[in-house]
PDB file of C-alpha atoms in Angstrom:
ATOM      1  CA  MET A   1     -18.542  34.957 -11.910  1.00 93.00           C
ATOM      2  CA  SER A   2     -20.517  33.747  -8.911  1.00 98.00           C
ATOM      3  CA  TYR A   3     -19.372  31.918  -5.764  1.00 98.00           C
ATOM      4  CA  GLY A   4     -21.045  28.716  -6.904  1.00 98.00           C
ATOM      5  CA  GLY A   5     -19.717  29.067 -10.419  1.00 98.00           C
ATOM      6  CA  TYR A   6     -16.119  29.665  -9.312  1.00 98.00           C
ATOM      7  CA  LEU A   7     -16.194  26.598  -7.043  1.00 98.00           C
ATOM      8  CA  ASP A   8     -18.224  24.539  -9.525  1.00 98.00           C
ATOM      9  CA  LEU A   9     -20.578  23.718  -6.673  1.00 98.00           C
ATOM     10  CA  ASP A  10     -23.161  22.074  -8.916  1.00 98.00           C
ATOM     11  CA  THR A  11     -20.594  19.418  -9.809  1.00 98.00           C
ATOM     12  CA  LEU A  12     -19.131  19.181  -6.316  1.00 98.00           C
ATOM     13  CA  LEU A  13     -22.425  18.832  -4.467  1.00 98.00           C
ATOM     14  CA  ALA A  14     -23.796  16.364  -7.011  1.00 98.00           C
ATOM     15  CA  ALA A  15     -20.822  14.029  -6.461  1.00 98.00           C
ATOM     16  CA  GLN A  16     -22.334  12.389  -3.369  1.00 98.00           C
ATOM     17  CA  ARG A  17     -24.400   9.494  -4.692  1.00 97.00           C
ATOM     18  CA  PRO A  18     -25.336   6.943  -2.034  1.00 97.00           C
ATOM     19  CA  ILE A  19     -26.062   3.526  -3.535  1.00 96.00           C
ATOM     20  CA  SER A  20     -27.740   1.756  -0.607  1.00 96.00           C
ATOM     21  CA  ARG A  21     -31.416   0.935  -1.248  1.00 96.00           C
ATOM     22  CA  PRO A  22     -33.311   2.127   0.603  1.00 95.00           C
ATOM     23  CA  GLU A  23     -30.768   4.886   1.047  1.00 96.00           C
ATOM     24  CA  HIS A  24     -29.198   4.654   4.479  1.00 97.00           C
ATOM     25  CA  HIS A  25     -28.971   7.933   6.376  1.00 98.00           C
ATOM     26  CA  ASP A  26     -25.284   7.473   7.326  1.00 97.00           C
ATOM     27  CA  GLU A  27     -23.936   6.631   3.882  1.00 98.00           C
ATOM     28  CA  LEU A  28     -23.723  10.341   3.046  1.00 98.00           C
ATOM     29  CA  LEU A  29     -21.379  10.833   6.022  1.00 98.00           C
ATOM     30  CA  PHE A  30     -19.199   7.970   4.790  1.00 97.00           C
ATOM     31  CA  ILE A  31     -18.983   9.390   1.264  1.00 97.00           C
ATOM     32  CA  ILE A  32     -18.274  12.981   2.333  1.00 98.00           C
ATOM     33  CA  GLN A  33     -15.627  11.839   4.823  1.00 97.00           C
ATOM     34  CA  HIS A  34     -13.672  10.112   2.077  1.00 97.00           C
ATOM     35  CA  GLN A  35     -14.267  12.732  -0.599  1.00 98.00           C
ATOM     36  CA  THR A  36     -12.990  15.530   1.637  1.00 98.00           C
ATOM     37  CA  THR A  37      -9.984  13.396   2.520  1.00 97.00           C
ATOM     38  CA  GLU A  38      -9.198  13.058  -1.184  1.00 98.00           C
ATOM     39  CA  LEU A  39      -9.513  16.821  -1.656  1.00 98.00           C
ATOM     40  CA  TRP A  40      -7.048  17.431   1.165  1.00 98.00           C
ATOM     41  CA  LEU A  41      -4.709  14.753  -0.221  1.00 98.00           C
ATOM     42  CA  LYS A  42      -4.767  16.570  -3.560  1.00 98.00           C
ATOM     43  CA  LEU A  43      -3.537  19.691  -1.811  1.00 98.00           C
ATOM     44  CA  VAL A  44      -0.959  17.759   0.243  1.00 98.00           C
ATOM     45  CA  LEU A  45       0.482  16.260  -2.926  1.00 98.00           C
ATOM     46  CA  HIS A  46       0.507  19.676  -4.603  1.00 98.00           C
ATOM     47  CA  GLU A  47       2.423  21.199  -1.679  1.00 98.00           C
ATOM     48  CA  LEU A  48       4.904  18.331  -1.334  1.00 98.00           C
ATOM     49  CA  GLU A  49       5.703  18.321  -5.060  1.00 98.00           C
ATOM     50  CA  THR A  50       6.276  22.070  -4.926  1.00 98.00           C
ATOM     51  CA  ALA A  51       8.481  21.673  -1.841  1.00 98.00           C
ATOM     52  CA  CYS A  52      10.586  19.151  -3.767  1.00 98.00           C
ATOM     53  CA  GLU A  53      10.928  21.532  -6.715  1.00 98.00           C
ATOM     54  CA  LEU A  54      11.966  24.384  -4.445  1.00 98.00           C
ATOM     55  CA  MET A  55      14.554  22.247  -2.671  1.00 98.00           C
ATOM     56  CA  ARG A  56      16.000  21.255  -6.039  1.00 98.00           C
ATOM     57  CA  ALA A  57      16.456  24.976  -6.663  1.00 98.00           C
ATOM     58  CA  ASP A  58      18.020  25.469  -3.181  1.00 98.00           C
ATOM     59  CA  ASP A  59      15.089  27.724  -2.309  1.00 98.00           C
ATOM     60  CA  LEU A  60      14.516  26.379   1.170  1.00 98.00           C
ATOM     61  CA  ALA A  61      12.375  29.059   2.847  1.00 97.00           C
ATOM     62  CA  PRO A  62       9.320  28.706   0.553  1.00 98.00           C
ATOM     63  CA  ALA A  63       9.769  24.924   0.601  1.00 98.00           C
ATOM     64  CA  LEU A  64       9.363  25.037   4.378  1.00 98.00           C
ATOM     65  CA  LYS A  65       6.236  27.156   3.921  1.00 98.00           C
ATOM     66  CA  CYS A  66       4.780  24.336   1.798  1.00 98.00           C
ATOM     67  CA  ILE A  67       5.673  21.791   4.479  1.00 98.00           C
ATOM     68  CA  ALA A  68       4.114  23.993   7.162  1.00 98.00           C
ATOM     69  CA  ARG A  69       0.878  24.067   5.173  1.00 98.00           C
ATOM     70  CA  VAL A  70       0.937  20.281   4.863  1.00 98.00           C
ATOM     71  CA  LYS A  71       1.286  20.026   8.650  1.00 98.00           C
ATOM     72  CA  HIS A  72      -1.897  22.054   9.124  1.00 98.00           C
ATOM     73  CA  ILE A  73      -3.731  19.869   6.595  1.00 98.00           C
ATOM     74  CA  GLN A  74      -2.544  16.778   8.458  1.00 98.00           C
ATOM     75  CA  LYS A  75      -4.054  18.091  11.676  1.00 98.00           C
ATOM     76  CA  THR A  76      -7.359  18.668   9.896  1.00 98.00           C
ATOM     77  CA  LEU A  77      -7.286  15.142   8.453  1.00 98.00           C
ATOM     78  CA  THR A  78      -6.572  13.675  11.880  1.00 98.00           C
ATOM     79  CA  GLU A  79      -9.404  15.592  13.531  1.00 97.00           C
ATOM     80  CA  GLN A  80     -11.725  14.525  10.729  1.00 97.00           C
ATOM     81  CA  TRP A  81     -11.628  10.924  11.972  1.00 97.00           C
ATOM     82  CA  SER A  82     -13.729  12.025  14.952  1.00 97.00           C
ATOM     83  CA  VAL A  83     -16.624  12.727  12.571  1.00 97.00           C
ATOM     84  CA  LEU A  84     -16.496   9.255  11.040  1.00 97.00           C
ATOM     85  CA  ALA A  85     -16.174   7.780  14.532  1.00 97.00           C
ATOM     86  CA  THR A  86     -19.772   8.854  15.193  1.00 97.00           C
ATOM     87  CA  LEU A  87     -20.748   6.009  12.841  1.00 97.00           C
ATOM     88  CA  THR A  88     -21.644   3.034  15.028  1.00 97.00           C
ATOM     89  CA  PRO A  89     -20.958  -0.595  14.078  1.00 96.00           C
ATOM     90  CA  SER A  90     -24.694  -1.233  13.692  1.00 97.00           C
ATOM     91  CA  GLU A  91     -25.154   1.765  11.399  1.00 97.00           C
ATOM     92  CA  TYR A  92     -22.181   0.895   9.188  1.00 96.00           C
ATOM     93  CA  ALA A  93     -23.260  -2.737   8.901  1.00 95.00           C
ATOM     94  CA  GLN A  94     -26.492  -1.633   7.251  1.00 95.00           C
ATOM     95  CA  PHE A  95     -24.759  -0.274   4.139  1.00 95.00           C
ATOM     96  CA  ARG A  96     -21.239  -1.744   4.204  1.00 94.00           C
ATOM     97  CA  GLY A  97     -22.216  -4.490   1.802  1.00 92.00           C
ATOM     98  CA  VAL A  98     -22.885  -2.065  -1.056  1.00 94.00           C
ATOM     99  CA  LEU A  99     -19.232  -0.941  -1.021  1.00 92.00           C
ATOM    100  CA  GLY A 100     -18.128  -4.177  -2.662  1.00 87.00           C
ATOM    101  CA  ASN A 101     -14.340  -4.200  -3.012  1.00 84.00           C
ATOM    102  CA  ALA A 102     -13.985  -0.422  -2.741  1.00 85.00           C
ATOM    103  CA  SER A 103     -11.286   0.431  -0.204  1.00 83.00           C
ATOM    104  CA  GLY A 104      -9.099   3.316   0.896  1.00 84.00           C
ATOM    105  CA  PHE A 105      -6.238   0.997  -0.038  1.00 84.00           C
ATOM    106  CA  GLN A 106      -7.075   1.955  -3.630  1.00 91.00           C
ATOM    107  CA  SER A 107      -6.518   5.686  -3.076  1.00 95.00           C
ATOM    108  CA  TYR A 108      -3.916   6.656  -5.659  1.00 97.00           C
ATOM    109  CA  GLN A 109      -3.429  10.084  -4.105  1.00 97.00           C
ATOM    110  CA  TYR A 110      -2.635   8.577  -0.723  1.00 97.00           C
ATOM    111  CA  ARG A 111      -0.163   6.207  -2.378  1.00 97.00           C
ATOM    112  CA  ALA A 112       1.468   9.110  -4.226  1.00 98.00           C
ATOM    113  CA  VAL A 113       1.827  11.024  -0.952  1.00 98.00           C
ATOM    114  CA  GLU A 114       3.505   8.030   0.714  1.00 97.00           C
ATOM    115  CA  PHE A 115       5.822   7.631  -2.274  1.00 98.00           C
ATOM    116  CA  THR A 116       6.692  11.329  -2.200  1.00 98.00           C
ATOM    117  CA  LEU A 117       7.647  10.943   1.450  1.00 98.00           C
ATOM    118  CA  GLY A 118       9.833   7.932   0.648  1.00 97.00           C
ATOM    119  CA  ASN A 119       7.745   4.857   1.460  1.00 97.00           C
ATOM    120  CA  LYS A 120       7.929   3.408  -2.057  1.00 97.00           C
ATOM    121  CA  ASN A 121       6.830   0.023  -3.367  1.00 96.00           C
ATOM    122  CA  ALA A 122       6.743  -0.550  -7.121  1.00 97.00           C
ATOM    123  CA  LYS A 123       4.394  -3.507  -6.667  1.00 96.00           C
ATOM    124  CA  MET A 124       1.669  -1.061  -5.666  1.00 95.00           C
ATOM    125  CA  LEU A 125       1.452   0.124  -9.278  1.00 96.00           C
ATOM    126  CA  GLN A 126      -0.517  -3.058 -10.009  1.00 95.00           C
ATOM    127  CA  VAL A 127      -3.407  -1.715  -7.925  1.00 93.00           C
ATOM    128  CA  PHE A 128      -3.909   1.151 -10.384  1.00 95.00           C
ATOM    129  CA  GLU A 129      -3.296  -0.607 -13.712  1.00 94.00           C
ATOM    130  CA  ALA A 130      -6.914  -0.230 -14.808  1.00 94.00           C
ATOM    131  CA  ASP A 131      -6.819   3.571 -14.389  1.00 95.00           C
ATOM    132  CA  ALA A 132      -4.254   5.168 -16.704  1.00 96.00           C
ATOM    133  CA  ALA A 133      -4.466   8.618 -15.133  1.00 97.00           C
ATOM    134  CA  ALA A 134      -4.116   7.300 -11.573  1.00 97.00           C
ATOM    135  CA  SER A 135      -1.296   4.990 -12.610  1.00 97.00           C
ATOM    136  CA  ALA A 136       0.597   7.899 -14.158  1.00 98.00           C
ATOM    137  CA  ILE A 137       0.359   9.953 -10.950  1.00 98.00           C
ATOM    138  CA  VAL A 138       1.589   7.085  -8.769  1.00 98.00           C
ATOM    139  CA  ARG A 139       4.370   6.173 -11.200  1.00 98.00           C
ATOM    140  CA  ARG A 140       5.569   9.775 -11.301  1.00 98.00           C
ATOM    141  CA  ALA A 141       5.811   9.787  -7.513  1.00 98.00           C
ATOM    142  CA  LEU A 142       7.605   6.436  -7.563  1.00 98.00           C
ATOM    143  CA  GLU A 143      10.235   7.567 -10.051  1.00 98.00           C
ATOM    144  CA  ALA A 144      10.862  11.032  -8.607  1.00 98.00           C
ATOM    145  CA  PRO A 145      13.259  11.678  -5.717  1.00 98.00           C
ATOM    146  CA  SER A 146      11.376  11.831  -2.432  1.00 98.00           C
ATOM    147  CA  LEU A 147      11.202  14.946  -0.254  1.00 98.00           C
ATOM    148  CA  TYR A 148      13.943  13.436   1.920  1.00 98.00           C
ATOM    149  CA  ASP A 149      16.103  12.700  -1.121  1.00 98.00           C
ATOM    150  CA  GLU A 150      15.792  16.319  -2.189  1.00 98.00           C
ATOM    151  CA  PHE A 151      16.677  17.576   1.290  1.00 98.00           C
ATOM    152  CA  LEU A 152      19.779  15.384   1.463  1.00 98.00           C
ATOM    153  CA  ARG A 153      20.884  16.550  -1.993  1.00 98.00           C
ATOM    154  CA  LEU A 154      20.371  20.137  -0.891  1.00 98.00           C
ATOM    155  CA  LEU A 155      22.540  19.484   2.173  1.00 98.00           C
ATOM    156  CA  ALA A 156      25.258  17.982  -0.039  1.00 98.00           C
ATOM    157  CA  ARG A 157      25.256  21.074  -2.266  1.00 98.00           C
ATOM    158  CA  ALA A 158      25.542  23.206   0.860  1.00 98.00           C
ATOM    159  CA  GLY A 159      28.718  21.404   1.879  1.00 98.00           C
ATOM    160  CA  TYR A 160      27.465  18.784   4.314  1.00 98.00           C
ATOM    161  CA  ASP A 161      29.151  15.372   4.102  1.00 98.00           C
ATOM    162  CA  ILE A 162      26.311  13.315   2.646  1.00 98.00           C
ATOM    163  CA  PRO A 163      27.589   9.865   1.579  1.00 97.00           C
ATOM    164  CA  ALA A 164      27.811   9.274  -2.174  1.00 97.00           C
ATOM    165  CA  ASP A 165      25.753   6.081  -1.996  1.00 96.00           C
ATOM    166  CA  VAL A 166      22.879   8.102  -0.520  1.00 97.00           C
ATOM    167  CA  LEU A 167      23.047  10.668  -3.297  1.00 98.00           C
ATOM    168  CA  ASP A 168      23.300   8.024  -6.024  1.00 97.00           C
ATOM    169  CA  ARG A 169      20.714   5.607  -4.690  1.00 97.00           C
ATOM    170  CA  ASP A 170      17.839   4.177  -6.741  1.00 98.00           C
ATOM    171  CA  VAL A 171      15.031   6.579  -5.838  1.00 98.00           C
ATOM    172  CA  THR A 172      12.344   4.090  -6.890  1.00 98.00           C
ATOM    173  CA  LYS A 173      13.239   1.979  -3.849  1.00 97.00           C
ATOM    174  CA  ALA A 174      11.887   2.545  -0.368  1.00 96.00           C
ATOM    175  CA  TRP A 175      14.174   4.519   1.916  1.00 97.00           C
ATOM    176  CA  THR A 176      16.248   2.390   4.288  1.00 96.00           C
ATOM    177  CA  PHE A 177      18.220   3.466   7.316  1.00 97.00           C
ATOM    178  CA  HIS A 178      21.723   4.852   6.631  1.00 97.00           C
ATOM    179  CA  ASP A 179      24.094   4.840   9.627  1.00 97.00           C
ATOM    180  CA  ASP A 180      26.443   7.292   7.938  1.00 97.00           C
ATOM    181  CA  LEU A 181      23.814  10.026   7.989  1.00 98.00           C
ATOM    182  CA  VAL A 182      23.461  10.056  11.770  1.00 98.00           C
ATOM    183  CA  PRO A 183      26.816  11.825  12.401  1.00 98.00           C
ATOM    184  CA  VAL A 184      25.861  14.442   9.809  1.00 98.00           C
ATOM    185  CA  PHE A 185      22.637  15.210  11.641  1.00 98.00           C
ATOM    186  CA  ALA A 186      24.390  15.003  15.007  1.00 98.00           C
ATOM    187  CA  ALA A 187      26.735  17.812  13.903  1.00 98.00           C
ATOM    188  CA  ILE A 188      23.762  19.877  12.766  1.00 98.00           C
ATOM    189  CA  TYR A 189      21.985  19.419  16.099  1.00 98.00           C
ATOM    190  CA  ALA A 190      25.181  20.092  18.052  1.00 97.00           C
ATOM    191  CA  ASP A 191      25.321  23.632  16.680  1.00 97.00           C
ATOM    192  CA  PRO A 192      21.849  24.829  15.636  1.00 97.00           C
ATOM    193  CA  GLU A 193      22.894  28.478  15.453  1.00 97.00           C
ATOM    194  CA  HIS A 194      25.412  27.854  12.665  1.00 98.00           C
ATOM    195  CA  ASN A 195      23.266  25.233  10.939  1.00 98.00           C
ATOM    196  CA  TRP A 196      19.902  26.886  11.356  1.00 98.00           C
ATOM    197  CA  ALA A 197      18.407  26.215   7.925  1.00 98.00           C
ATOM    198  CA  ALA A 198      19.304  22.525   8.042  1.00 98.00           C
ATOM    199  CA  TYR A 199      18.310  22.271  11.710  1.00 98.00           C
ATOM    200  CA  GLU A 200      14.924  23.893  11.120  1.00 98.00           C
ATOM    201  CA  THR A 201      14.225  21.628   8.134  1.00 98.00           C
ATOM    202  CA  CYS A 202      15.075  18.527  10.168  1.00 98.00           C
ATOM    203  CA  GLU A 203      12.537  19.538  12.792  1.00 98.00           C
ATOM    204  CA  GLU A 204       9.912  20.333  10.160  1.00 98.00           C
ATOM    205  CA  LEU A 205      10.350  16.852   8.701  1.00 98.00           C
ATOM    206  CA  VAL A 206      10.021  15.287  12.144  1.00 98.00           C
ATOM    207  CA  ASP A 207       6.782  17.250  12.623  1.00 98.00           C
ATOM    208  CA  LEU A 208       5.587  15.935   9.265  1.00 98.00           C
ATOM    209  CA  GLU A 209       6.262  12.341  10.264  1.00 97.00           C
ATOM    210  CA  ASP A 210       4.761  12.755  13.733  1.00 97.00           C
ATOM    211  CA  ASN A 211       1.578  14.123  12.192  1.00 97.00           C
ATOM    212  CA  PHE A 212       1.451  11.276   9.691  1.00 96.00           C
ATOM    213  CA  GLN A 213       1.772   8.731  12.481  1.00 96.00           C
ATOM    214  CA  LEU A 214      -0.990  10.432  14.465  1.00 97.00           C
ATOM    215  CA  TRP A 215      -3.217  10.223  11.381  1.00 96.00           C
ATOM    216  CA  ARG A 216      -2.392   6.524  10.965  1.00 95.00           C
ATOM    217  CA  PHE A 217      -3.109   5.865  14.640  1.00 96.00           C
ATOM    218  CA  ARG A 218      -6.433   7.716  14.521  1.00 96.00           C
ATOM    219  CA  HIS A 219      -7.345   5.736  11.383  1.00 95.00           C
ATOM    220  CA  LEU A 220      -6.575   2.492  13.189  1.00 95.00           C
ATOM    221  CA  LYS A 221      -8.642   3.398  16.257  1.00 96.00           C
ATOM    222  CA  THR A 222     -11.593   4.537  14.134  1.00 95.00           C
ATOM    223  CA  VAL A 223     -11.542   1.260  12.198  1.00 94.00           C
ATOM    224  CA  GLU A 224     -11.334  -0.739  15.426  1.00 95.00           C
ATOM    225  CA  ARG A 225     -14.218   1.267  16.842  1.00 95.00           C
ATOM    226  CA  ILE A 226     -16.481   0.666  13.836  1.00 95.00           C
ATOM    227  CA  ILE A 227     -15.615  -2.816  12.543  1.00 92.00           C
ATOM    228  CA  GLY A 228     -13.355  -4.287  15.212  1.00 93.00           C
ATOM    229  CA  SER A 229     -11.088  -6.950  13.712  1.00 83.00           C
ATOM    230  CA  LYS A 230     -13.166  -7.631  10.599  1.00 86.00           C
ATOM    231  CA  THR A 231     -11.422  -7.886   7.224  1.00 81.00           C
ATOM    232  CA  GLY A 232     -11.267  -4.621   5.266  1.00 73.00           C
ATOM    233  CA  THR A 233     -13.600  -4.119   2.295  1.00 72.00           C
ATOM    234  CA  GLY A 234     -10.703  -4.274  -0.176  1.00 65.00           C
ATOM    235  CA  GLY A 235      -9.483  -7.592   1.189  1.00 61.00           C
ATOM    236  CA  SER A 236      -6.851  -6.211   3.575  1.00 68.00           C
ATOM    237  CA  SER A 237      -6.652  -7.590   7.092  1.00 68.00           C
ATOM    238  CA  GLY A 238      -8.198  -4.376   8.402  1.00 79.00           C
ATOM    239  CA  ALA A 239      -6.954  -3.237  11.811  1.00 87.00           C
ATOM    240  CA  PRO A 240      -3.873  -5.540  11.816  1.00 87.00           C
ATOM    241  CA  PHE A 241      -2.804  -4.050   8.462  1.00 83.00           C
ATOM    242  CA  LEU A 242      -3.162  -0.519   9.841  1.00 89.00           C
ATOM    243  CA  ARG A 243      -1.317  -1.473  13.026  1.00 92.00           C
ATOM    244  CA  ARG A 244       1.678  -2.686  11.020  1.00 90.00           C
ATOM    245  CA  ALA A 245       1.709   0.623   9.145  1.00 86.00           C
ATOM    246  CA  LEU A 246       2.519   2.357  12.438  1.00 89.00           C
ATOM    247  CA  GLU A 247       5.962   0.742  12.263  1.00 88.00           C
ATOM    248  CA  LEU A 248       6.794   2.518   8.990  1.00 90.00           C
ATOM    249  CA  THR A 249       9.044   5.557   9.126  1.00 94.00           C
ATOM    250  CA  PHE A 250      10.008   8.145   6.533  1.00 97.00           C
ATOM    251  CA  PHE A 251      13.036   9.804   8.144  1.00 98.00           C
ATOM    252  CA  PRO A 252      14.578   7.234  10.527  1.00 98.00           C
ATOM    253  CA  GLU A 253      17.930   9.021  10.909  1.00 98.00           C
ATOM    254  CA  LEU A 254      16.191  12.109  12.262  1.00 98.00           C
ATOM    255  CA  TYR A 255      14.890   9.976  15.110  1.00 97.00           C
ATOM    256  CA  ALA A 256      18.092   7.996  15.568  1.00 98.00           C
ATOM    257  CA  VAL A 257      20.126  11.179  16.010  1.00 98.00           C
ATOM    258  CA  ARG A 258      18.210  12.009  19.176  1.00 97.00           C
ATOM    259  CA  THR A 259      19.943   9.163  20.935  1.00 96.00           C
ATOM    260  CA  GLU A 260      23.315  10.651  19.973  1.00 94.00           C
ATOM    261  CA  ILE A 261      22.659  14.164  21.295  1.00 92.00           C
ATOM    262  CA  PRO A 262      24.445  14.623  24.667  1.00 89.00           C
ATOM    263  CA  GLY A 263      22.464  15.574  27.743  1.00 78.00           C
TER     264      GLY A 263
END
């Protein structure tokens, strides 16, 4: 077994195939940026799915280790935008046309990550209909309880007063704000010492969302820097679409509770 053989480097390093003719120097950057993002998303999804499984088994400590790893990956993904930001508008314009309708909007791994974190939309399955394997991954994430669902179920099993309608909700639907959860989290935050496991998990989830929003913001600013307000290659509105995504939240009650904490 060699280093290259173990990593299957021949396959990996042959996967960058620029299609501009004559080949534009910066297309390789564009391809590698997105391929490495997909590799990291594969690991993020792996860790989040494992965290969900561990929470279902009430094994919280290793679940938090998975979430901690995801947080480090998120930081890497956010920093990675600075590499793509070295691509100037003039450089990108020289090969953008060869991308056709290809768009990050079509990333099934990204969609599965969002679904696993609770931002679900069954209509998005239509995007992946032509790819059976991709469709299966996204559908599995749609139909499974989200990370937040699993945390709330864990809290209920631990004796916290989680409302029945939260526990019995249709997990294929996007999470919506539940007022009745705020007092539950307020009690946890009022006495961290006696609620440490729940308290620590709440803060880990807030970190996760903060990092996700930083990634979204950096994506938006990179797009604005390179193409301004042009329409995205996949037909999205581009920067306006990404700006609206900044309004999405995975764990709204964990932010709402901060208003209720005295002091």
